[in-house]
Amino acid sequence: MAGEGALLGRAELPGTATSASVARAFVREILRVAGCPDADDAILMVSELVGNAVQHSDSGWRRDGLLTVLVADCGKTIQVDVIDQGSDGRPRPRRDPSENAENGRGLWLVGELASSWGWRRDRRGNVVWFQVPAK
């Protein structure tokens, strides 16, 4: 579960590029109701993480691939988890992505915008998470 907080929502999505827009709408609505001041940043970050899961994990490589988005209220923060079906690699942000690069900014951006972020492997695959202030 996302953090150690109260689950606000869970969405299971297909491992396709169109899931990024669904994840944005899902997180936007939950954070609107929760009154989260950093909702725009969270929406951007979840879009990046879903895109990464589709591009770099079994969620996007399998025909029946899925990914899960969890949103939890952890008191002073809101945590968003994006869970994919695993991959051989590990998430690695680029240190200083090129201004002209067409990709490679997702995890760097999460590192810049989130109050905290990280990743871990669990029985389902990779979990990449971030936190933003709750209020």
Short mmCIF file of N, CA, C and O in Angstrom, two decimals:
data_model
loop_
_atom_site.label_atom_id
_atom_site.label_comp_id
_atom_site.label_asym_id
_atom_site.label_seq_id
_atom_site.Cartn_x
_atom_site.Cartn_y
_atom_site.Cartn_z
N MET A 1 0.84 -1.19 0.00
CA MET A 1 0.00 0.00 0.00
C MET A 1 0.87 1.23 0.00
O MET A 1 1.99 1.22 0.48
N ALA A 2 0.36 2.31 -0.52
CA ALA A 2 1.08 3.56 -0.60
C ALA A 2 1.39 4.08 0.80
O ALA A 2 0.48 4.40 1.56
N GLY A 3 2.66 4.13 1.12
CA GLY A 3 3.07 4.66 2.41
C GLY A 3 2.42 3.89 3.54
O GLY A 3 2.11 2.73 3.44
N GLU A 4 2.24 4.55 4.63
CA GLU A 4 1.57 3.96 5.78
C GLU A 4 0.28 4.70 6.06
O GLU A 4 -0.20 4.74 7.18
N GLY A 5 -0.29 5.28 5.02
CA GLY A 5 -1.45 6.11 5.21
C GLY A 5 -2.75 5.46 4.79
O GLY A 5 -2.81 4.30 4.42
N ALA A 6 -3.79 6.27 4.84
CA ALA A 6 -5.13 5.84 4.45
C ALA A 6 -5.26 5.87 2.94
O ALA A 6 -5.01 6.90 2.31
N LEU A 7 -5.64 4.76 2.36
CA LEU A 7 -5.79 4.67 0.91
C LEU A 7 -6.94 5.57 0.45
O LEU A 7 -8.07 5.43 0.91
N LEU A 8 -6.63 6.49 -0.46
CA LEU A 8 -7.64 7.38 -1.02
C LEU A 8 -8.19 6.85 -2.34
O LEU A 8 -9.30 7.19 -2.73
N GLY A 9 -7.39 6.06 -3.05
CA GLY A 9 -7.84 5.53 -4.32
C GLY A 9 -6.85 4.57 -4.93
O GLY A 9 -5.66 4.61 -4.63
N ARG A 10 -7.38 3.70 -5.79
CA ARG A 10 -6.59 2.68 -6.48
C ARG A 10 -7.14 2.56 -7.89
O ARG A 10 -8.36 2.45 -8.08
N ALA A 11 -6.24 2.56 -8.87
CA ALA A 11 -6.65 2.37 -10.26
C ALA A 11 -5.73 1.33 -10.89
O ALA A 11 -4.52 1.44 -10.80
N GLU A 12 -6.33 0.33 -11.50
CA GLU A 12 -5.58 -0.66 -12.26
C GLU A 12 -5.79 -0.33 -13.72
O GLU A 12 -6.92 -0.25 -14.20
N LEU A 13 -4.67 -0.14 -14.44
CA LEU A 13 -4.72 0.35 -15.81
C LEU A 13 -3.95 -0.57 -16.75
O LEU A 13 -2.98 -1.21 -16.33
N PRO A 14 -4.34 -0.60 -18.01
CA PRO A 14 -3.56 -1.38 -18.98
C PRO A 14 -2.19 -0.74 -19.20
O PRO A 14 -2.03 0.47 -19.03
N GLY A 15 -1.23 -1.55 -19.58
CA GLY A 15 0.12 -1.06 -19.82
C GLY A 15 0.26 -0.43 -21.19
O GLY A 15 1.08 -0.87 -22.00
N THR A 16 -0.52 0.60 -21.44
CA THR A 16 -0.51 1.29 -22.74
C THR A 16 -0.29 2.78 -22.51
O THR A 16 -0.55 3.30 -21.42
N ALA A 17 0.16 3.46 -23.54
CA ALA A 17 0.44 4.89 -23.44
C ALA A 17 -0.78 5.71 -23.03
O ALA A 17 -0.64 6.73 -22.35
N THR A 18 -1.97 5.28 -23.42
CA THR A 18 -3.18 6.04 -23.07
C THR A 18 -3.46 6.02 -21.57
O THR A 18 -4.23 6.84 -21.09
N SER A 19 -2.84 5.11 -20.84
CA SER A 19 -3.06 5.05 -19.40
C SER A 19 -2.52 6.27 -18.67
O SER A 19 -2.97 6.59 -17.57
N ALA A 20 -1.56 6.97 -19.26
CA ALA A 20 -1.03 8.18 -18.61
C ALA A 20 -2.13 9.22 -18.43
O ALA A 20 -2.24 9.83 -17.36
N SER A 21 -2.96 9.42 -19.44
CA SER A 21 -4.03 10.42 -19.32
C SER A 21 -5.09 9.97 -18.32
O SER A 21 -5.64 10.79 -17.57
N VAL A 22 -5.37 8.68 -18.27
CA VAL A 22 -6.33 8.16 -17.29
C VAL A 22 -5.78 8.34 -15.87
O VAL A 22 -6.49 8.76 -14.97
N ALA A 23 -4.49 8.06 -15.69
CA ALA A 23 -3.86 8.23 -14.38
C ALA A 23 -3.88 9.69 -13.96
O ALA A 23 -4.12 10.01 -12.79
N ARG A 24 -3.62 10.61 -14.89
CA ARG A 24 -3.67 12.05 -14.56
C ARG A 24 -5.06 12.43 -14.07
O ARG A 24 -5.20 13.11 -13.04
N ALA A 25 -6.10 12.02 -14.78
CA ALA A 25 -7.47 12.36 -14.38
C ALA A 25 -7.83 11.75 -13.03
O ALA A 25 -8.46 12.40 -12.19
N PHE A 26 -7.41 10.51 -12.81
CA PHE A 26 -7.66 9.81 -11.55
C PHE A 26 -7.01 10.56 -10.38
O PHE A 26 -7.66 10.88 -9.39
N VAL A 27 -5.73 10.88 -10.51
CA VAL A 27 -5.02 11.58 -9.44
C VAL A 27 -5.55 13.00 -9.27
O VAL A 27 -5.72 13.49 -8.14
N ARG A 28 -5.86 13.68 -10.36
CA ARG A 28 -6.40 15.05 -10.29
C ARG A 28 -7.66 15.08 -9.43
O ARG A 28 -7.81 15.93 -8.55
N GLU A 29 -8.58 14.15 -9.67
CA GLU A 29 -9.85 14.15 -8.93
C GLU A 29 -9.62 13.83 -7.45
O GLU A 29 -10.20 14.47 -6.58
N ILE A 30 -8.80 12.86 -7.16
CA ILE A 30 -8.54 12.52 -5.75
C ILE A 30 -7.90 13.70 -5.02
O ILE A 30 -8.31 14.05 -3.91
N LEU A 31 -6.93 14.34 -5.65
CA LEU A 31 -6.24 15.45 -4.98
C LEU A 31 -7.12 16.70 -4.90
O LEU A 31 -6.98 17.48 -3.97
N ARG A 32 -8.03 16.86 -5.84
CA ARG A 32 -8.99 17.98 -5.76
C ARG A 32 -9.85 17.82 -4.51
O ARG A 32 -10.01 18.74 -3.72
N VAL A 33 -10.38 16.63 -4.33
CA VAL A 33 -11.22 16.34 -3.17
C VAL A 33 -10.42 16.48 -1.87
O VAL A 33 -10.91 17.00 -0.87
N ALA A 34 -9.17 16.05 -1.90
CA ALA A 34 -8.31 16.11 -0.71
C ALA A 34 -7.80 17.51 -0.42
O ALA A 34 -7.26 17.76 0.66
N GLY A 35 -7.95 18.43 -1.37
CA GLY A 35 -7.47 19.80 -1.16
C GLY A 35 -5.96 19.92 -1.20
O GLY A 35 -5.38 20.77 -0.55
N CYS A 36 -5.31 19.09 -1.98
CA CYS A 36 -3.85 19.07 -2.08
C CYS A 36 -3.35 20.30 -2.86
O CYS A 36 -3.73 20.49 -4.00
N PRO A 37 -2.45 21.10 -2.27
CA PRO A 37 -1.99 22.30 -2.95
C PRO A 37 -1.02 22.03 -4.11
O PRO A 37 -0.88 22.86 -4.99
N ASP A 38 -0.34 20.90 -4.11
CA ASP A 38 0.64 20.58 -5.15
C ASP A 38 0.07 19.59 -6.17
O ASP A 38 0.80 18.77 -6.73
N ALA A 39 -1.22 19.69 -6.43
CA ALA A 39 -1.87 18.74 -7.32
C ALA A 39 -1.27 18.78 -8.73
O ALA A 39 -1.07 17.73 -9.34
N ASP A 40 -0.96 19.96 -9.24
CA ASP A 40 -0.42 20.04 -10.60
C ASP A 40 0.91 19.29 -10.71
O ASP A 40 1.15 18.58 -11.68
N ASP A 41 1.77 19.45 -9.71
CA ASP A 41 3.05 18.73 -9.71
C ASP A 41 2.81 17.22 -9.63
O ASP A 41 3.44 16.45 -10.33
N ALA A 42 1.88 16.80 -8.78
CA ALA A 42 1.59 15.37 -8.63
C ALA A 42 1.04 14.79 -9.92
O ALA A 42 1.39 13.66 -10.30
N ILE A 43 0.20 15.53 -10.61
CA ILE A 43 -0.37 15.07 -11.87
C ILE A 43 0.73 14.89 -12.92
O ILE A 43 0.76 13.89 -13.65
N LEU A 44 1.64 15.83 -12.98
CA LEU A 44 2.77 15.72 -13.90
C LEU A 44 3.64 14.51 -13.55
O LEU A 44 4.03 13.72 -14.43
N MET A 45 3.92 14.33 -12.27
CA MET A 45 4.79 13.22 -11.86
C MET A 45 4.16 11.87 -12.12
O MET A 45 4.84 10.94 -12.57
N VAL A 46 2.86 11.72 -11.84
CA VAL A 46 2.23 10.42 -12.09
C VAL A 46 2.23 10.12 -13.59
O VAL A 46 2.42 8.96 -14.00
N SER A 47 2.07 11.12 -14.41
CA SER A 47 2.12 10.92 -15.85
C SER A 47 3.50 10.41 -16.27
O SER A 47 3.61 9.48 -17.09
N GLU A 48 4.54 10.99 -15.73
CA GLU A 48 5.91 10.55 -16.03
C GLU A 48 6.14 9.11 -15.58
O GLU A 48 6.73 8.31 -16.31
N LEU A 49 5.68 8.78 -14.38
CA LEU A 49 5.91 7.43 -13.86
C LEU A 49 5.12 6.37 -14.63
O LEU A 49 5.63 5.27 -14.87
N VAL A 50 3.90 6.69 -15.00
CA VAL A 50 3.12 5.75 -15.81
C VAL A 50 3.79 5.56 -17.17
O VAL A 50 3.93 4.44 -17.66
N GLY A 51 4.23 6.66 -17.77
CA GLY A 51 4.94 6.56 -19.04
C GLY A 51 6.18 5.69 -18.94
O GLY A 51 6.46 4.86 -19.81
N ASN A 52 6.93 5.84 -17.85
CA ASN A 52 8.12 5.01 -17.64
C ASN A 52 7.74 3.55 -17.48
O ASN A 52 8.41 2.66 -18.01
N ALA A 53 6.68 3.27 -16.72
CA ALA A 53 6.25 1.89 -16.51
C ALA A 53 5.86 1.24 -17.83
O ALA A 53 6.21 0.08 -18.09
N VAL A 54 5.17 1.98 -18.69
CA VAL A 54 4.75 1.44 -19.98
C VAL A 54 5.97 1.21 -20.88
O VAL A 54 6.07 0.17 -21.54
N GLN A 55 6.90 2.13 -20.86
CA GLN A 55 8.05 2.04 -21.76
C GLN A 55 9.12 1.05 -21.29
O GLN A 55 9.75 0.38 -22.11
N HIS A 56 9.31 0.92 -19.98
CA HIS A 56 10.48 0.19 -19.48
C HIS A 56 10.17 -1.07 -18.69
O HIS A 56 11.10 -1.67 -18.15
N SER A 57 8.93 -1.49 -18.58
CA SER A 57 8.62 -2.66 -17.75
C SER A 57 7.76 -3.67 -18.50
O SER A 57 7.23 -3.39 -19.57
N ASP A 58 7.59 -4.81 -17.86
CA ASP A 58 6.72 -5.84 -18.42
C ASP A 58 5.27 -5.36 -18.56
O ASP A 58 4.52 -5.90 -19.37
N SER A 59 4.89 -4.35 -17.81
CA SER A 59 3.53 -3.81 -17.94
C SER A 59 3.26 -3.34 -19.36
O SER A 59 2.16 -3.51 -19.87
N GLY A 60 4.25 -2.73 -19.98
CA GLY A 60 4.09 -2.24 -21.34
C GLY A 60 4.52 -3.24 -22.39
O GLY A 60 4.09 -3.16 -23.54
N TRP A 61 5.34 -4.20 -22.03
CA TRP A 61 5.85 -5.16 -23.00
C TRP A 61 4.92 -6.35 -23.20
O TRP A 61 4.93 -6.96 -24.25
N ARG A 62 4.14 -6.68 -22.17
CA ARG A 62 3.21 -7.81 -22.29
C ARG A 62 1.91 -7.34 -22.93
O ARG A 62 1.44 -6.23 -22.67
N ARG A 63 1.30 -8.21 -23.70
CA ARG A 63 0.03 -7.85 -24.33
C ARG A 63 -1.06 -7.62 -23.29
O ARG A 63 -1.92 -6.76 -23.47
N ASP A 64 -1.01 -8.36 -22.20
CA ASP A 64 -2.00 -8.22 -21.13
C ASP A 64 -1.43 -7.45 -19.93
O ASP A 64 -1.93 -7.56 -18.82
N GLY A 65 -0.39 -6.65 -20.17
CA GLY A 65 0.29 -5.93 -19.09
C GLY A 65 -0.62 -4.94 -18.37
O GLY A 65 -1.49 -4.31 -18.97
N LEU A 66 -0.38 -4.82 -17.08
CA LEU A 66 -1.15 -3.90 -16.23
C LEU A 66 -0.20 -3.10 -15.36
O LEU A 66 0.93 -3.52 -15.09
N LEU A 67 -0.69 -1.99 -14.88
CA LEU A 67 0.00 -1.22 -13.85
C LEU A 67 -1.05 -0.70 -12.89
O LEU A 67 -2.23 -0.63 -13.21
N THR A 68 -0.61 -0.37 -11.69
CA THR A 68 -1.52 0.08 -10.65
C THR A 68 -1.05 1.43 -10.12
O THR A 68 0.15 1.63 -9.92
N VAL A 69 -2.00 2.33 -9.88
CA VAL A 69 -1.72 3.62 -9.25
C VAL A 69 -2.47 3.65 -7.93
O VAL A 69 -3.69 3.42 -7.89
N LEU A 70 -1.73 3.90 -6.85
CA LEU A 70 -2.32 4.03 -5.51
C LEU A 70 -2.08 5.44 -5.01
O LEU A 70 -1.00 5.99 -5.22
N VAL A 71 -3.07 6.01 -4.33
CA VAL A 71 -2.93 7.32 -3.71
C VAL A 71 -3.33 7.19 -2.26
O VAL A 71 -4.41 6.65 -1.95
N ALA A 72 -2.46 7.66 -1.35
CA ALA A 72 -2.73 7.54 0.08
C ALA A 72 -2.47 8.85 0.79
O ALA A 72 -1.56 9.60 0.44
N ASP A 73 -3.29 9.11 1.80
CA ASP A 73 -3.10 10.25 2.69
C ASP A 73 -2.23 9.76 3.84
O ASP A 73 -2.66 8.92 4.64
N CYS A 74 -1.02 10.29 3.92
CA CYS A 74 -0.07 9.89 4.97
C CYS A 74 0.05 10.96 6.05
O CYS A 74 1.09 11.09 6.70
N GLY A 75 -0.99 11.74 6.22
CA GLY A 75 -0.99 12.79 7.24
C GLY A 75 -0.50 14.10 6.66
O GLY A 75 -1.27 14.85 6.07
N LYS A 76 0.77 14.37 6.78
CA LYS A 76 1.34 15.61 6.26
C LYS A 76 1.66 15.54 4.78
O LYS A 76 1.96 16.54 4.16
N THR A 77 1.62 14.33 4.22
CA THR A 77 1.91 14.16 2.80
C THR A 77 0.87 13.26 2.13
O THR A 77 0.17 12.51 2.79
N ILE A 78 0.80 13.40 0.82
CA ILE A 78 0.06 12.49 -0.02
C ILE A 78 1.10 11.67 -0.76
O ILE A 78 2.06 12.24 -1.31
N GLN A 79 0.94 10.35 -0.78
CA GLN A 79 1.87 9.50 -1.49
C GLN A 79 1.16 8.85 -2.67
O GLN A 79 0.04 8.36 -2.54
N VAL A 80 1.85 8.85 -3.79
CA VAL A 80 1.36 8.20 -5.00
C VAL A 80 2.36 7.10 -5.37
O VAL A 80 3.56 7.36 -5.47
N ASP A 81 1.86 5.88 -5.53
CA ASP A 81 2.67 4.74 -5.97
C ASP A 81 2.25 4.35 -7.37
O ASP A 81 1.05 4.30 -7.66
N VAL A 82 3.22 4.07 -8.23
CA VAL A 82 2.96 3.47 -9.53
C VAL A 82 3.64 2.11 -9.51
O VAL A 82 4.86 2.02 -9.33
N ILE A 83 2.86 1.06 -9.65
CA ILE A 83 3.35 -0.31 -9.53
C ILE A 83 3.28 -0.96 -10.91
O ILE A 83 2.20 -1.04 -11.51
N ASP A 84 4.44 -1.40 -11.40
CA ASP A 84 4.46 -2.09 -12.69
C ASP A 84 4.72 -3.58 -12.47
O ASP A 84 4.85 -4.03 -11.34
N GLN A 85 4.79 -4.32 -13.55
CA GLN A 85 4.96 -5.77 -13.46
C GLN A 85 6.42 -6.20 -13.54
O GLN A 85 6.71 -7.35 -13.80
N GLY A 86 7.33 -5.28 -13.28
CA GLY A 86 8.74 -5.61 -13.18
C GLY A 86 9.52 -5.45 -14.46
O GLY A 86 8.97 -5.32 -15.55
N SER A 87 10.83 -5.42 -14.28
CA SER A 87 11.78 -5.32 -15.39
C SER A 87 13.14 -5.79 -14.89
O SER A 87 13.33 -6.00 -13.69
N ASP A 88 14.07 -5.93 -15.81
CA ASP A 88 15.41 -6.34 -15.43
C ASP A 88 16.20 -5.21 -14.78
O ASP A 88 17.07 -5.44 -13.96
N GLY A 89 15.91 -4.00 -15.17
CA GLY A 89 16.67 -2.85 -14.67
C GLY A 89 16.06 -2.24 -13.43
O GLY A 89 15.08 -2.73 -12.88
N ARG A 90 16.67 -1.17 -13.00
CA ARG A 90 16.16 -0.41 -11.88
C ARG A 90 15.99 1.03 -12.30
O ARG A 90 16.73 1.50 -13.17
N PRO A 91 15.02 1.74 -11.73
CA PRO A 91 14.83 3.13 -12.10
C PRO A 91 16.06 3.96 -11.77
O PRO A 91 16.60 3.88 -10.66
N ARG A 92 16.53 4.74 -12.74
CA ARG A 92 17.71 5.59 -12.55
C ARG A 92 17.46 6.96 -13.16
O ARG A 92 17.34 7.07 -14.37
N PRO A 93 17.42 7.98 -12.34
CA PRO A 93 17.27 9.32 -12.91
C PRO A 93 18.57 9.77 -13.57
O PRO A 93 19.66 9.40 -13.12
N ARG A 94 18.46 10.52 -14.62
CA ARG A 94 19.64 11.13 -15.23
C ARG A 94 20.03 12.32 -14.38
O ARG A 94 19.18 13.03 -13.86
N ARG A 95 21.31 12.52 -14.25
CA ARG A 95 21.78 13.62 -13.38
C ARG A 95 21.42 14.99 -13.93
O ARG A 95 20.97 15.85 -13.21
N ASP A 96 21.68 15.20 -15.18
CA ASP A 96 21.43 16.51 -15.78
C ASP A 96 20.96 16.28 -17.21
O ASP A 96 21.76 16.34 -18.14
N PRO A 97 19.66 16.00 -17.39
CA PRO A 97 19.19 15.69 -18.73
C PRO A 97 19.39 16.86 -19.69
O PRO A 97 19.21 18.02 -19.31
N SER A 98 19.76 16.54 -20.90
CA SER A 98 19.99 17.55 -21.92
C SER A 98 18.69 18.31 -22.21
O SER A 98 17.61 17.74 -22.24
N GLU A 99 18.84 19.58 -22.44
CA GLU A 99 17.70 20.43 -22.76
C GLU A 99 17.01 19.97 -24.04
O GLU A 99 15.81 20.11 -24.21
N ASN A 100 17.78 19.40 -24.96
CA ASN A 100 17.23 18.98 -26.25
C ASN A 100 16.83 17.51 -26.29
O ASN A 100 16.32 17.05 -27.31
N ALA A 101 17.05 16.78 -25.22
CA ALA A 101 16.72 15.35 -25.19
C ALA A 101 15.21 15.16 -25.30
O ALA A 101 14.44 15.92 -24.72
N GLU A 102 14.81 14.14 -26.05
CA GLU A 102 13.39 13.85 -26.20
C GLU A 102 12.85 12.98 -25.09
O GLU A 102 11.65 12.83 -24.94
N ASN A 103 13.72 12.35 -24.32
CA ASN A 103 13.28 11.55 -23.18
C ASN A 103 14.38 11.56 -22.12
O ASN A 103 15.40 12.20 -22.30
N GLY A 104 14.11 10.89 -21.00
CA GLY A 104 15.11 10.81 -19.95
C GLY A 104 14.96 11.82 -18.82
O GLY A 104 15.81 11.90 -17.95
N ARG A 105 13.88 12.59 -18.85
CA ARG A 105 13.68 13.60 -17.81
C ARG A 105 12.72 13.17 -16.71
O ARG A 105 12.59 13.84 -15.71
N GLY A 106 12.00 12.05 -16.89
CA GLY A 106 10.92 11.67 -15.99
C GLY A 106 11.33 11.55 -14.54
O GLY A 106 10.79 12.24 -13.67
N LEU A 107 12.29 10.69 -14.23
CA LEU A 107 12.70 10.51 -12.84
C LEU A 107 13.44 11.73 -12.31
O LEU A 107 13.34 12.06 -11.13
N TRP A 108 14.19 12.40 -13.18
CA TRP A 108 14.85 13.65 -12.77
C TRP A 108 13.79 14.66 -12.32
O TRP A 108 13.92 15.30 -11.28
N LEU A 109 12.73 14.77 -13.10
CA LEU A 109 11.64 15.70 -12.79
C LEU A 109 10.97 15.32 -11.46
O LEU A 109 10.71 16.19 -10.63
N VAL A 110 10.72 14.04 -11.26
CA VAL A 110 10.13 13.59 -10.00
C VAL A 110 11.05 13.97 -8.84
O VAL A 110 10.59 14.48 -7.82
N GLY A 111 12.35 13.77 -9.00
CA GLY A 111 13.30 14.15 -7.96
C GLY A 111 13.30 15.63 -7.66
O GLY A 111 13.52 16.05 -6.53
N GLU A 112 13.04 16.45 -8.66
CA GLU A 112 13.01 17.90 -8.49
C GLU A 112 11.72 18.38 -7.84
O GLU A 112 11.73 19.34 -7.07
N LEU A 113 10.59 17.75 -8.16
CA LEU A 113 9.28 18.25 -7.71
C LEU A 113 8.76 17.61 -6.42
O LEU A 113 8.04 18.27 -5.68
N ALA A 114 9.08 16.37 -6.18
CA ALA A 114 8.52 15.65 -5.03
C ALA A 114 9.22 16.07 -3.74
O ALA A 114 10.41 16.40 -3.73
N SER A 115 8.47 16.04 -2.64
CA SER A 115 9.11 16.29 -1.34
C SER A 115 9.94 15.08 -0.95
O SER A 115 10.92 15.20 -0.21
N SER A 116 9.58 13.90 -1.48
CA SER A 116 10.33 12.68 -1.27
C SER A 116 9.92 11.70 -2.36
O SER A 116 8.80 11.76 -2.86
N TRP A 117 10.84 10.80 -2.74
CA TRP A 117 10.50 9.78 -3.73
C TRP A 117 11.45 8.62 -3.58
O TRP A 117 12.50 8.71 -2.93
N GLY A 118 11.09 7.49 -4.18
CA GLY A 118 11.95 6.33 -4.13
C GLY A 118 11.34 5.19 -4.92
O GLY A 118 10.33 5.36 -5.61
N TRP A 119 11.97 4.03 -4.80
CA TRP A 119 11.45 2.85 -5.48
C TRP A 119 11.85 1.61 -4.70
O TRP A 119 12.78 1.64 -3.88
N ARG A 120 11.13 0.55 -4.95
CA ARG A 120 11.44 -0.74 -4.34
C ARG A 120 10.84 -1.83 -5.22
O ARG A 120 9.96 -1.57 -6.04
N ARG A 121 11.35 -3.03 -5.05
CA ARG A 121 10.74 -4.18 -5.71
C ARG A 121 9.86 -4.88 -4.69
O ARG A 121 10.20 -4.97 -3.52
N ASP A 122 8.72 -5.37 -5.14
CA ASP A 122 7.90 -6.22 -4.28
C ASP A 122 7.38 -7.37 -5.14
O ASP A 122 7.78 -7.53 -6.28
N ARG A 123 6.50 -8.16 -4.58
CA ARG A 123 6.03 -9.37 -5.28
C ARG A 123 5.31 -9.06 -6.59
O ARG A 123 5.24 -9.90 -7.48
N ARG A 124 4.79 -7.85 -6.74
CA ARG A 124 4.07 -7.48 -7.96
C ARG A 124 5.00 -6.96 -9.05
O ARG A 124 4.66 -7.01 -10.22
N GLY A 125 6.13 -6.40 -8.67
CA GLY A 125 7.05 -5.79 -9.63
C GLY A 125 7.78 -4.64 -8.99
O GLY A 125 8.18 -4.71 -7.83
N ASN A 126 7.94 -3.56 -9.73
CA ASN A 126 8.59 -2.35 -9.22
C ASN A 126 7.54 -1.36 -8.74
O ASN A 126 6.52 -1.16 -9.41
N VAL A 127 7.83 -0.75 -7.62
CA VAL A 127 6.98 0.31 -7.08
C VAL A 127 7.81 1.58 -7.07
O VAL A 127 8.83 1.65 -6.39
N VAL A 128 7.40 2.57 -7.84
CA VAL A 128 8.04 3.88 -7.80
C VAL A 128 7.02 4.82 -7.16
O VAL A 128 5.86 4.84 -7.56
N TRP A 129 7.45 5.56 -6.14
CA TRP A 129 6.53 6.37 -5.37
C TRP A 129 7.08 7.79 -5.20
O TRP A 129 8.28 8.01 -5.33
N PHE A 130 6.16 8.70 -4.93
CA PHE A 130 6.56 10.06 -4.56
C PHE A 130 5.58 10.61 -3.54
O PHE A 130 4.46 10.11 -3.42
N GLN A 131 6.02 11.64 -2.86
CA GLN A 131 5.16 12.32 -1.89
C GLN A 131 5.15 13.81 -2.20
O GLN A 131 6.15 14.37 -2.65
N VAL A 132 4.00 14.42 -1.92
CA VAL A 132 3.82 15.87 -1.99
C VAL A 132 3.12 16.31 -0.70
O VAL A 132 2.43 15.50 -0.08
N PRO A 133 3.29 17.58 -0.30
CA PRO A 133 2.59 18.03 0.91
C PRO A 133 1.08 17.87 0.77
O PRO A 133 0.51 18.11 -0.29
N ALA A 134 0.45 17.47 1.87
CA ALA A 134 -1.00 17.24 1.85
C ALA A 134 -1.79 18.54 1.89
O ALA A 134 -2.82 18.66 1.25
N LYS A 135 -1.34 19.49 2.67
CA LYS A 135 -2.08 20.77 2.78
C LYS A 135 -1.15 21.90 3.01
O LYS A 135 -0.08 21.79 3.44
#
